[in-house]
PDB file of C-alpha atoms in Angstrom:
ATOM      1  CA  UNK A   1     108.273  83.467  98.183  1.00  0.00           C
ATOM      2  CA  UNK A   2     105.942  86.486  98.210  1.00  0.00           C
ATOM      3  CA  UNK A   3     105.946  88.680 101.281  1.00  0.00           C
ATOM      4  CA  UNK A   4     102.715  87.981 103.178  1.00  0.00           C
ATOM      5  CA  UNK A   5     102.946  91.393 104.872  1.00  0.00           C
ATOM      6  CA  UNK A   6     103.224  93.377 101.617  1.00  0.00           C
ATOM      7  CA  UNK A   7     100.594  96.150 101.263  1.00  0.00           C
ATOM      8  CA  UNK A   8      99.263  94.632  98.047  1.00  0.00           C
ATOM      9  CA  UNK A   9      98.444  91.411  99.914  1.00  0.00           C
ATOM     10  CA  UNK A  10      96.341  93.338 102.421  1.00  0.00           C
ATOM     11  CA  UNK A  11      94.548  95.239  99.650  1.00  0.00           C
ATOM     12  CA  UNK A  12      93.915  91.973  97.794  1.00  0.00           C
ATOM     13  CA  UNK A  13      92.547  90.225 100.895  1.00  0.00           C
ATOM     14  CA  UNK A  14      90.294  93.168 101.762  1.00  0.00           C
ATOM     15  CA  UNK A  15      88.908  93.278  98.233  1.00  0.00           C
ATOM     16  CA  UNK A  16      88.401  89.511  98.076  1.00  0.00           C
ATOM     17  CA  UNK A  17      86.672  89.424 101.450  1.00  0.00           C
ATOM     18  CA  UNK A  18      84.435  92.370 100.585  1.00  0.00           C
ATOM     19  CA  UNK A  19      83.428  90.713  97.311  1.00  0.00           C
ATOM     20  CA  UNK A  20      82.586  87.398  98.991  1.00  0.00           C
ATOM     21  CA  UNK A  21      80.680  88.879 101.919  1.00  0.00           C
ATOM     22  CA  UNK A  22      78.901  91.269  99.554  1.00  0.00           C
ATOM     23  CA  UNK A  23      77.443  88.262  97.769  1.00  0.00           C
ATOM     24  CA  UNK A  24      76.464  86.541 101.032  1.00  0.00           C
ATOM     25  CA  UNK A  25      73.536  88.941 101.572  1.00  0.00           C
ATOM     26  CA  UNK A  26      72.050  87.778  98.269  1.00  0.00           C
ATOM     27  CA  UNK A  27      72.445  84.100  99.141  1.00  0.00           C
ATOM     28  CA  UNK A  28      70.921  84.582 102.601  1.00  0.00           C
ATOM     29  CA  UNK A  29      67.888  86.303 101.096  1.00  0.00           C
ATOM     30  CA  UNK A  30      67.349  83.248  98.871  1.00  0.00           C
ATOM     31  CA  UNK A  31      67.986  80.526 101.462  1.00  0.00           C
ATOM     32  CA  UNK A  32      66.771  81.894 104.807  1.00  0.00           C
ATOM     33  CA  UNK A  33      63.018  82.144 104.043  1.00  0.00           C
ATOM     34  CA  UNK A  34      62.952  78.528 102.806  1.00  0.00           C
ATOM     35  CA  UNK A  35      65.351  76.804 105.213  1.00  0.00           C
ATOM     36  CA  UNK A  36      64.933  78.962 108.316  1.00  0.00           C
ATOM     37  CA  UNK A  37      67.495  80.936 110.290  1.00  0.00           C
ATOM     38  CA  UNK A  38      68.785  78.200 112.608  1.00  0.00           C
ATOM     39  CA  UNK A  39      69.018  75.415 110.017  1.00  0.00           C
ATOM     40  CA  UNK A  40      70.725  77.777 107.552  1.00  0.00           C
ATOM     41  CA  UNK A  41      73.293  78.853 110.121  1.00  0.00           C
ATOM     42  CA  UNK A  42      74.014  75.227 111.005  1.00  0.00           C
ATOM     43  CA  UNK A  43      74.595  74.368 107.346  1.00  0.00           C
ATOM     44  CA  UNK A  44      76.737  77.465 106.902  1.00  0.00           C
ATOM     45  CA  UNK A  45      78.958  76.719 109.889  1.00  0.00           C
ATOM     46  CA  UNK A  46      79.248  72.977 109.246  1.00  0.00           C
ATOM     47  CA  UNK A  47      80.127  73.378 105.558  1.00  0.00           C
ATOM     48  CA  UNK A  48      82.597  76.166 106.336  1.00  0.00           C
ATOM     49  CA  UNK A  49      84.311  74.030 108.970  1.00  0.00           C
ATOM     50  CA  UNK A  50      84.417  71.026 106.630  1.00  0.00           C
ATOM     51  CA  UNK A  51      86.214  73.047 103.944  1.00  0.00           C
ATOM     52  CA  UNK A  52      88.952  74.078 106.395  1.00  0.00           C
ATOM     53  CA  UNK A  53      89.149  70.816 108.356  1.00  0.00           C
ATOM     54  CA  UNK A  54      92.285  69.583 106.491  1.00  0.00           C
ATOM     55  CA  UNK A  55      94.165  72.660 107.754  1.00  0.00           C
ATOM     56  CA  UNK A  56      93.109  71.955 111.339  1.00  0.00           C
ATOM     57  CA  UNK A  57      94.322  68.357 111.011  1.00  0.00           C
ATOM     58  CA  UNK A  58      97.627  69.467 109.472  1.00  0.00           C
ATOM     59  CA  UNK A  59      98.316  72.075 112.173  1.00  0.00           C
ATOM     60  CA  UNK A  60      96.742  70.236 115.123  1.00  0.00           C
ATOM     61  CA  UNK A  61     100.085  70.133 116.983  1.00  0.00           C
ATOM     62  CA  UNK A  62     100.218  73.958 116.964  1.00  0.00           C
ATOM     63  CA  UNK A  63      96.772  74.374 118.538  1.00  0.00           C
ATOM     64  CA  UNK A  64      97.493  75.050 122.208  1.00  0.00           C
ATOM     65  CA  UNK A  65      95.300  73.084 124.631  1.00  0.00           C
ATOM     66  CA  UNK A  66      94.695  76.186 126.769  1.00  0.00           C
ATOM     67  CA  UNK A  67      93.384  78.064 123.717  1.00  0.00           C
ATOM     68  CA  UNK A  68      90.264  75.944 123.232  1.00  0.00           C
ATOM     69  CA  UNK A  69      88.061  77.730 125.822  1.00  0.00           C
ATOM     70  CA  UNK A  70      88.874  81.035 124.103  1.00  0.00           C
ATOM     71  CA  UNK A  71      88.181  79.462 120.697  1.00  0.00           C
ATOM     72  CA  UNK A  72      84.775  78.409 121.994  1.00  0.00           C
ATOM     73  CA  UNK A  73      84.046  81.963 123.082  1.00  0.00           C
ATOM     74  CA  UNK A  74      85.236  83.335 119.735  1.00  0.00           C
ATOM     75  CA  UNK A  75      82.937  80.838 118.001  1.00  0.00           C
ATOM     76  CA  UNK A  76      79.940  82.309 119.817  1.00  0.00           C
ATOM     77  CA  UNK A  77      81.000  85.932 119.246  1.00  0.00           C
ATOM     78  CA  UNK A  78      82.063  85.756 115.601  1.00  0.00           C
ATOM     79  CA  UNK A  79      80.069  82.832 114.214  1.00  0.00           C
ATOM     80  CA  UNK A  80      77.086  81.272 115.996  1.00  0.00           C
ATOM     81  CA  UNK A  81      75.319  84.308 117.482  1.00  0.00           C
ATOM     82  CA  UNK A  82      75.995  86.871 114.681  1.00  0.00           C
ATOM     83  CA  UNK A  83      75.091  84.381 111.954  1.00  0.00           C
ATOM     84  CA  UNK A  84      71.766  83.599 113.642  1.00  0.00           C
ATOM     85  CA  UNK A  85      71.014  87.299 114.131  1.00  0.00           C
ATOM     86  CA  UNK A  86      71.803  88.222 110.532  1.00  0.00           C
ATOM     87  CA  UNK A  87      69.890  85.232 109.149  1.00  0.00           C
ATOM     88  CA  UNK A  88      66.884  86.183 111.291  1.00  0.00           C
ATOM     89  CA  UNK A  89      67.122  89.804 110.096  1.00  0.00           C
ATOM     90  CA  UNK A  90      67.423  88.746 106.436  1.00  0.00           C
ATOM     91  CA  UNK A  91      63.975  87.135 106.704  1.00  0.00           C
ATOM     92  CA  UNK A  92      62.435  90.427 107.802  1.00  0.00           C
ATOM     93  CA  UNK A  93      64.289  93.212 105.993  1.00  0.00           C
ATOM     94  CA  UNK A  94      65.978  94.010 102.666  1.00  0.00           C
ATOM     95  CA  UNK A  95      69.664  93.213 102.233  1.00  0.00           C
ATOM     96  CA  UNK A  96      70.469  96.924 102.552  1.00  0.00           C
ATOM     97  CA  UNK A  97      69.480  96.911 106.214  1.00  0.00           C
ATOM     98  CA  UNK A  98      71.824  94.018 106.964  1.00  0.00           C
ATOM     99  CA  UNK A  99      74.654  95.618 105.005  1.00  0.00           C
ATOM    100  CA  UNK A 100      74.357  98.974 106.756  1.00  0.00           C
ATOM    101  CA  UNK A 101      74.207  97.473 110.258  1.00  0.00           C
ATOM    102  CA  UNK A 102      77.089  95.144 109.392  1.00  0.00           C
ATOM    103  CA  UNK A 103      79.219  98.184 108.622  1.00  0.00           C
ATOM    104  CA  UNK A 104      78.871  99.249 112.258  1.00  0.00           C
ATOM    105  CA  UNK A 105      81.451  96.594 113.091  1.00  0.00           C
ATOM    106  CA  UNK A 106      84.285  98.951 112.176  1.00  0.00           C
ATOM    107  CA  UNK A 107      83.043 101.671 114.521  1.00  0.00           C
ATOM    108  CA  UNK A 108      82.338  99.201 117.336  1.00  0.00           C
ATOM    109  CA  UNK A 109      85.811  97.696 116.942  1.00  0.00           C
ATOM    110  CA  UNK A 110      87.500 101.082 117.250  1.00  0.00           C
ATOM    111  CA  UNK A 111      85.294 102.034 120.198  1.00  0.00           C
ATOM    112  CA  UNK A 112      85.873  98.804 122.150  1.00  0.00           C
ATOM    113  CA  UNK A 113      89.592  98.820 121.376  1.00  0.00           C
ATOM    114  CA  UNK A 114      89.877 102.339 122.783  1.00  0.00           C
ATOM    115  CA  UNK A 115      87.607 101.920 125.817  1.00  0.00           C
ATOM    116  CA  UNK A 116      88.389  98.380 126.929  1.00  0.00           C
ATOM    117  CA  UNK A 117      91.974  97.858 125.800  1.00  0.00           C
ATOM    118  CA  UNK A 118      93.250 101.461 125.656  1.00  0.00           C
ATOM    119  CA  UNK A 119      94.300 101.114 122.019  1.00  0.00           C
ATOM    120  CA  UNK A 120      94.987 104.490 120.392  1.00  0.00           C
ATOM    121  CA  UNK A 121      92.987 105.014 117.196  1.00  0.00           C
ATOM    122  CA  UNK A 122      94.228 108.435 116.111  1.00  0.00           C
ATOM    123  CA  UNK A 123      92.345 111.212 114.329  1.00  0.00           C
ATOM    124  CA  UNK A 124      93.110 110.171 110.721  1.00  0.00           C
ATOM    125  CA  UNK A 125      91.907 106.622 111.312  1.00  0.00           C
ATOM    126  CA  UNK A 126      88.862 107.819 113.281  1.00  0.00           C
ATOM    127  CA  UNK A 127      87.955 110.181 110.430  1.00  0.00           C
ATOM    128  CA  UNK A 128      88.277 107.312 107.970  1.00  0.00           C
ATOM    129  CA  UNK A 129      86.034 105.075 110.075  1.00  0.00           C
ATOM    130  CA  UNK A 130      83.318 107.716 110.272  1.00  0.00           C
ATOM    131  CA  UNK A 131      83.545 108.513 106.550  1.00  0.00           C
ATOM    132  CA  UNK A 132      83.225 104.844 105.692  1.00  0.00           C
ATOM    133  CA  UNK A 133      80.155 104.393 107.852  1.00  0.00           C
ATOM    134  CA  UNK A 134      78.512 107.435 106.268  1.00  0.00           C
ATOM    135  CA  UNK A 135      79.219 105.962 102.845  1.00  0.00           C
ATOM    136  CA  UNK A 136      77.788 102.565 103.811  1.00  0.00           C
ATOM    137  CA  UNK A 137      74.690 104.185 105.311  1.00  0.00           C
ATOM    138  CA  UNK A 138      74.131 106.280 102.178  1.00  0.00           C
ATOM    139  CA  UNK A 139      74.578 103.236  99.960  1.00  0.00           C
ATOM    140  CA  UNK A 140      72.186 101.028 101.924  1.00  0.00           C
ATOM    141  CA  UNK A 141      69.708 103.785 102.805  1.00  0.00           C
ATOM    142  CA  UNK A 142      68.162 103.862  99.355  1.00  0.00           C
ATOM    143  CA  UNK A 143      67.439 100.144  99.498  1.00  0.00           C
ATOM    144  CA  UNK A 144      65.430 100.458 102.681  1.00  0.00           C
ATOM    145  CA  UNK A 145      63.922 103.908 102.225  1.00  0.00           C
ATOM    146  CA  UNK A 146      60.351 104.357 103.355  1.00  0.00           C
ATOM    147  CA  UNK A 147      60.176 101.163 105.382  1.00  0.00           C
ATOM    148  CA  UNK A 148      60.484 100.315 109.061  1.00  0.00           C
ATOM    149  CA  UNK A 149      62.692  97.387 110.040  1.00  0.00           C
ATOM    150  CA  UNK A 150      63.516  98.300 113.626  1.00  0.00           C
ATOM    151  CA  UNK A 151      63.934  94.787 115.049  1.00  0.00           C
ATOM    152  CA  UNK A 152      65.962  93.614 112.069  1.00  0.00           C
ATOM    153  CA  UNK A 153      68.242  96.653 112.414  1.00  0.00           C
ATOM    154  CA  UNK A 154      68.613  95.990 116.146  1.00  0.00           C
ATOM    155  CA  UNK A 155      69.583  92.369 115.458  1.00  0.00           C
ATOM    156  CA  UNK A 156      72.178  93.442 112.901  1.00  0.00           C
ATOM    157  CA  UNK A 157      73.586  96.065 115.258  1.00  0.00           C
ATOM    158  CA  UNK A 158      73.975  93.538 118.076  1.00  0.00           C
ATOM    159  CA  UNK A 159      75.649  91.095 115.679  1.00  0.00           C
ATOM    160  CA  UNK A 160      78.139  93.778 114.619  1.00  0.00           C
ATOM    161  CA  UNK A 161      78.986  94.541 118.246  1.00  0.00           C
ATOM    162  CA  UNK A 162      79.654  90.836 118.867  1.00  0.00           C
ATOM    163  CA  UNK A 163      81.827  90.654 115.752  1.00  0.00           C
ATOM    164  CA  UNK A 164      83.845  93.617 117.021  1.00  0.00           C
ATOM    165  CA  UNK A 165      84.554  92.110 120.448  1.00  0.00           C
ATOM    166  CA  UNK A 166      85.410  88.750 118.912  1.00  0.00           C
ATOM    167  CA  UNK A 167      87.843  90.275 116.439  1.00  0.00           C
ATOM    168  CA  UNK A 168      89.745  92.118 119.168  1.00  0.00           C
ATOM    169  CA  UNK A 169      89.946  89.031 121.404  1.00  0.00           C
ATOM    170  CA  UNK A 170      91.078  86.983 118.409  1.00  0.00           C
ATOM    171  CA  UNK A 171      94.028  89.269 117.752  1.00  0.00           C
ATOM    172  CA  UNK A 172      95.040  89.658 121.394  1.00  0.00           C
ATOM    173  CA  UNK A 173      94.578  86.076 122.635  1.00  0.00           C
ATOM    174  CA  UNK A 174      94.938  83.796 119.589  1.00  0.00           C
ATOM    175  CA  UNK A 175      97.275  85.700 117.304  1.00  0.00           C
ATOM    176  CA  UNK A 176      99.946  82.991 117.471  1.00  0.00           C
ATOM    177  CA  UNK A 177      97.749  80.197 116.087  1.00  0.00           C
ATOM    178  CA  UNK A 178      97.666  79.214 112.377  1.00  0.00           C
ATOM    179  CA  UNK A 179      94.766  81.195 110.835  1.00  0.00           C
ATOM    180  CA  UNK A 180      93.236  78.447 108.673  1.00  0.00           C
ATOM    181  CA  UNK A 181      93.257  75.927 111.518  1.00  0.00           C
ATOM    182  CA  UNK A 182      91.863  78.561 113.881  1.00  0.00           C
ATOM    183  CA  UNK A 183      89.069  79.393 111.432  1.00  0.00           C
ATOM    184  CA  UNK A 184      88.191  75.691 111.123  1.00  0.00           C
ATOM    185  CA  UNK A 185      88.123  75.236 114.897  1.00  0.00           C
ATOM    186  CA  UNK A 186      85.977  78.333 115.382  1.00  0.00           C
ATOM    187  CA  UNK A 187      83.428  77.350 112.745  1.00  0.00           C
ATOM    188  CA  UNK A 188      83.319  73.780 114.070  1.00  0.00           C
ATOM    189  CA  UNK A 189      82.668  74.939 117.634  1.00  0.00           C
ATOM    190  CA  UNK A 190      79.983  77.289 116.325  1.00  0.00           C
ATOM    191  CA  UNK A 191      78.323  74.431 114.442  1.00  0.00           C
ATOM    192  CA  UNK A 192      78.243  72.309 117.608  1.00  0.00           C
ATOM    193  CA  UNK A 193      76.712  75.178 119.583  1.00  0.00           C
ATOM    194  CA  UNK A 194      73.905  75.753 117.068  1.00  0.00           C
ATOM    195  CA  UNK A 195      73.214  72.067 116.306  1.00  0.00           C
ATOM    196  CA  UNK A 196      70.620  71.324 119.056  1.00  0.00           C
ATOM    197  CA  UNK A 197      68.386  74.272 118.191  1.00  0.00           C
ATOM    198  CA  UNK A 198      68.896  73.686 114.442  1.00  0.00           C
ATOM    199  CA  UNK A 199      67.581  70.122 114.814  1.00  0.00           C
ATOM    200  CA  UNK A 200      64.443  71.401 116.528  1.00  0.00           C
ATOM    201  CA  UNK A 201      63.864  73.999 113.783  1.00  0.00           C
ATOM    202  CA  UNK A 202      64.901  71.864 110.799  1.00  0.00           C
ATOM    203  CA  UNK A 203      62.499  72.447 107.866  1.00  0.00           C
ATOM    204  CA  UNK A 204      59.794  69.821 107.459  1.00  0.00           C
ATOM    205  CA  UNK A 205      58.474  71.131 104.133  1.00  0.00           C
ATOM    206  CA  UNK A 206      59.977  70.652 100.680  1.00  0.00           C
ATOM    207  CA  UNK A 207      62.843  73.100 100.157  1.00  0.00           C
ATOM    208  CA  UNK A 208      63.528  74.307  96.587  1.00  0.00           C
ATOM    209  CA  UNK A 209      66.844  73.299  95.039  1.00  0.00           C
ATOM    210  CA  UNK A 210      67.919  76.932  94.629  1.00  0.00           C
ATOM    211  CA  UNK A 211      67.722  77.398  98.407  1.00  0.00           C
ATOM    212  CA  UNK A 212      69.987  74.392  99.027  1.00  0.00           C
ATOM    213  CA  UNK A 213      72.436  75.664  96.396  1.00  0.00           C
ATOM    214  CA  UNK A 214      72.456  79.136  97.980  1.00  0.00           C
ATOM    215  CA  UNK A 215      73.083  77.577 101.408  1.00  0.00           C
ATOM    216  CA  UNK A 216      75.959  75.487 100.030  1.00  0.00           C
ATOM    217  CA  UNK A 217      77.666  78.502  98.450  1.00  0.00           C
ATOM    218  CA  UNK A 218      77.070  80.485 101.639  1.00  0.00           C
ATOM    219  CA  UNK A 219      78.786  77.805 103.710  1.00  0.00           C
ATOM    220  CA  UNK A 220      81.665  76.806 101.449  1.00  0.00           C
ATOM    221  CA  UNK A 221      82.657  80.151  99.946  1.00  0.00           C
ATOM    222  CA  UNK A 222      81.109  82.912 102.063  1.00  0.00           C
ATOM    223  CA  UNK A 223      81.982  81.202 105.360  1.00  0.00           C
ATOM    224  CA  UNK A 224      84.822  78.702 104.932  1.00  0.00           C
ATOM    225  CA  UNK A 225      86.961  80.629 102.454  1.00  0.00           C
ATOM    226  CA  UNK A 226      85.956  84.032 103.812  1.00  0.00           C
ATOM    227  CA  UNK A 227      86.789  83.229 107.440  1.00  0.00           C
ATOM    228  CA  UNK A 228      90.188  81.921 106.398  1.00  0.00           C
ATOM    229  CA  UNK A 229      90.922  85.252 104.724  1.00  0.00           C
ATOM    230  CA  UNK A 230      89.469  87.261 107.635  1.00  0.00           C
ATOM    231  CA  UNK A 231      91.442  85.458 110.345  1.00  0.00           C
ATOM    232  CA  UNK A 232      94.619  85.944 108.309  1.00  0.00           C
ATOM    233  CA  UNK A 233      93.869  89.668 108.010  1.00  0.00           C
ATOM    234  CA  UNK A 234      93.203  90.135 111.724  1.00  0.00           C
ATOM    235  CA  UNK A 235      96.458  88.432 112.656  1.00  0.00           C
ATOM    236  CA  UNK A 236      98.384  90.514 110.123  1.00  0.00           C
ATOM    237  CA  UNK A 237      96.983  94.040 110.510  1.00  0.00           C
ATOM    238  CA  UNK A 238      94.785  93.935 113.627  1.00  0.00           C
ATOM    239  CA  UNK A 239      91.059  94.062 114.300  1.00  0.00           C
ATOM    240  CA  UNK A 240      90.494  97.785 113.677  1.00  0.00           C
ATOM    241  CA  UNK A 241      92.082  97.897 110.223  1.00  0.00           C
ATOM    242  CA  UNK A 242      90.508  94.564 109.228  1.00  0.00           C
ATOM    243  CA  UNK A 243      87.036  95.672 110.258  1.00  0.00           C
ATOM    244  CA  UNK A 244      86.833  98.267 107.455  1.00  0.00           C
ATOM    245  CA  UNK A 245      86.087  95.382 105.105  1.00  0.00           C
ATOM    246  CA  UNK A 246      82.482  95.724 106.300  1.00  0.00           C
ATOM    247  CA  UNK A 247      82.339  99.041 104.425  1.00  0.00           C
ATOM    248  CA  UNK A 248      83.098  97.185 101.196  1.00  0.00           C
ATOM    249  CA  UNK A 249      80.272  94.681 101.709  1.00  0.00           C
ATOM    250  CA  UNK A 250      77.362  96.941 100.614  1.00  0.00           C
ATOM    251  CA  UNK A 251      79.550  98.359  97.834  1.00  0.00           C
ATOM    252  CA  UNK A 252      80.108  94.904  96.369  1.00  0.00           C
ATOM    253  CA  UNK A 253      76.463  94.049  97.022  1.00  0.00           C
ATOM    254  CA  UNK A 254      75.439  96.893  94.710  1.00  0.00           C
ATOM    255  CA  UNK A 255      78.052  95.794  92.168  1.00  0.00           C
ATOM    256  CA  UNK A 256      76.757  92.195  92.113  1.00  0.00           C
ATOM    257  CA  UNK A 257      73.189  93.440  91.684  1.00  0.00           C
ATOM    258  CA  UNK A 258      74.322  95.565  88.729  1.00  0.00           C
ATOM    259  CA  UNK A 259      76.249  92.700  87.101  1.00  0.00           C
ATOM    260  CA  UNK A 260      73.867  89.812  87.706  1.00  0.00           C
ATOM    261  CA  UNK A 261      70.456  91.429  88.136  1.00  0.00           C
ATOM    262  CA  UNK A 262      70.799  94.426  85.858  1.00  0.00           C
ATOM    263  CA  UNK A 263      69.978  96.948  88.594  1.00  0.00           C
ATOM    264  CA  UNK A 264      71.000 100.484  87.527  1.00  0.00           C
ATOM    265  CA  UNK A 265      73.832 102.391  89.197  1.00  0.00           C
ATOM    266  CA  UNK A 266      72.883 105.753  90.686  1.00  0.00           C
ATOM    267  CA  UNK A 267      74.607 108.984  91.649  1.00  0.00           C
ATOM    268  CA  UNK A 268      73.907 108.078  95.287  1.00  0.00           C
ATOM    269  CA  UNK A 269      75.829 104.824  94.828  1.00  0.00           C
ATOM    270  CA  UNK A 270      78.743 106.643  93.171  1.00  0.00           C
ATOM    271  CA  UNK A 271      79.031 109.152  96.026  1.00  0.00           C
ATOM    272  CA  UNK A 272      78.835 106.395  98.613  1.00  0.00           C
ATOM    273  CA  UNK A 273      81.453 104.334  96.769  1.00  0.00           C
ATOM    274  CA  UNK A 274      83.853 107.297  96.755  1.00  0.00           C
ATOM    275  CA  UNK A 275      83.401 107.783 100.513  1.00  0.00           C
ATOM    276  CA  UNK A 276      83.906 104.088 101.228  1.00  0.00           C
ATOM    277  CA  UNK A 277      87.033 103.690  99.114  1.00  0.00           C
ATOM    278  CA  UNK A 278      88.527 106.882 100.541  1.00  0.00           C
ATOM    279  CA  UNK A 279      87.807 105.746 104.102  1.00  0.00           C
ATOM    280  CA  UNK A 280      89.413 102.343 103.546  1.00  0.00           C
ATOM    281  CA  UNK A 281      92.518 104.069 102.193  1.00  0.00           C
ATOM    282  CA  UNK A 282      92.648 106.449 105.175  1.00  0.00           C
ATOM    283  CA  UNK A 283      92.322 103.664 107.750  1.00  0.00           C
ATOM    284  CA  UNK A 284      94.962 101.487 106.095  1.00  0.00           C
ATOM    285  CA  UNK A 285      97.473 104.341 105.718  1.00  0.00           C
ATOM    286  CA  UNK A 286      96.967 105.916 109.140  1.00  0.00           C
ATOM    287  CA  UNK A 287      99.490 105.109 111.871  1.00  0.00           C
TER     288      UNK A 287
END
């Protein structure tokens, strides 16, 4: 049996998660304007939970009864509220704005871990976190140059702060639970929390098929599969080291645009990619 703690497994999970979340920005841009933020988030959470529901049923005996209040809180911090904020922002700003604010999660995670839980970050890891954010900002800056998206950026920043707190609590309070079952429970609780407001804001007009398809991929792959990988990463290497995956999101977003949309690669993107990859390596190697 392969060692689940081997460095190559962490590198593989980080790359896979970055690739999936990098594509999610594209799917949100397609689906959110047609379906609406609240209905899209409800579909995303419900489909993601449905994909992982068999794992929750299989491991139901290992889900501690006293953990459910914390799971509900995690659902709000890492699923319901951030998803609504990012979906709302995606209706009002280019994907680059969402990607750059999403990358703040790594810095927020390190900051909260140090201030609230007295976790030592260390200079090498701090330098890597800052370098990665600079790279993500450079990469996304060109996509949003010359425009003002203040409220969308504020929404994305708040979502990243919530992600950061949720990731730390997840590692410290729920690290003993099976990750796939925990991801299913979190997404399910998030879906229940968003359901009432999603019903009120459910679209009454005809929604194009491409929007429904984008929403389905967003829920099944970018939420269900991705959260399974993310929860496994947090339990294995901690919230701070896992959070650097947000630096890979805009990098993969540019890559998908080059592959599928034929958008040209630029020197700016190459410089940013070098900074991001170097920062991820620094954070993962630092002790």
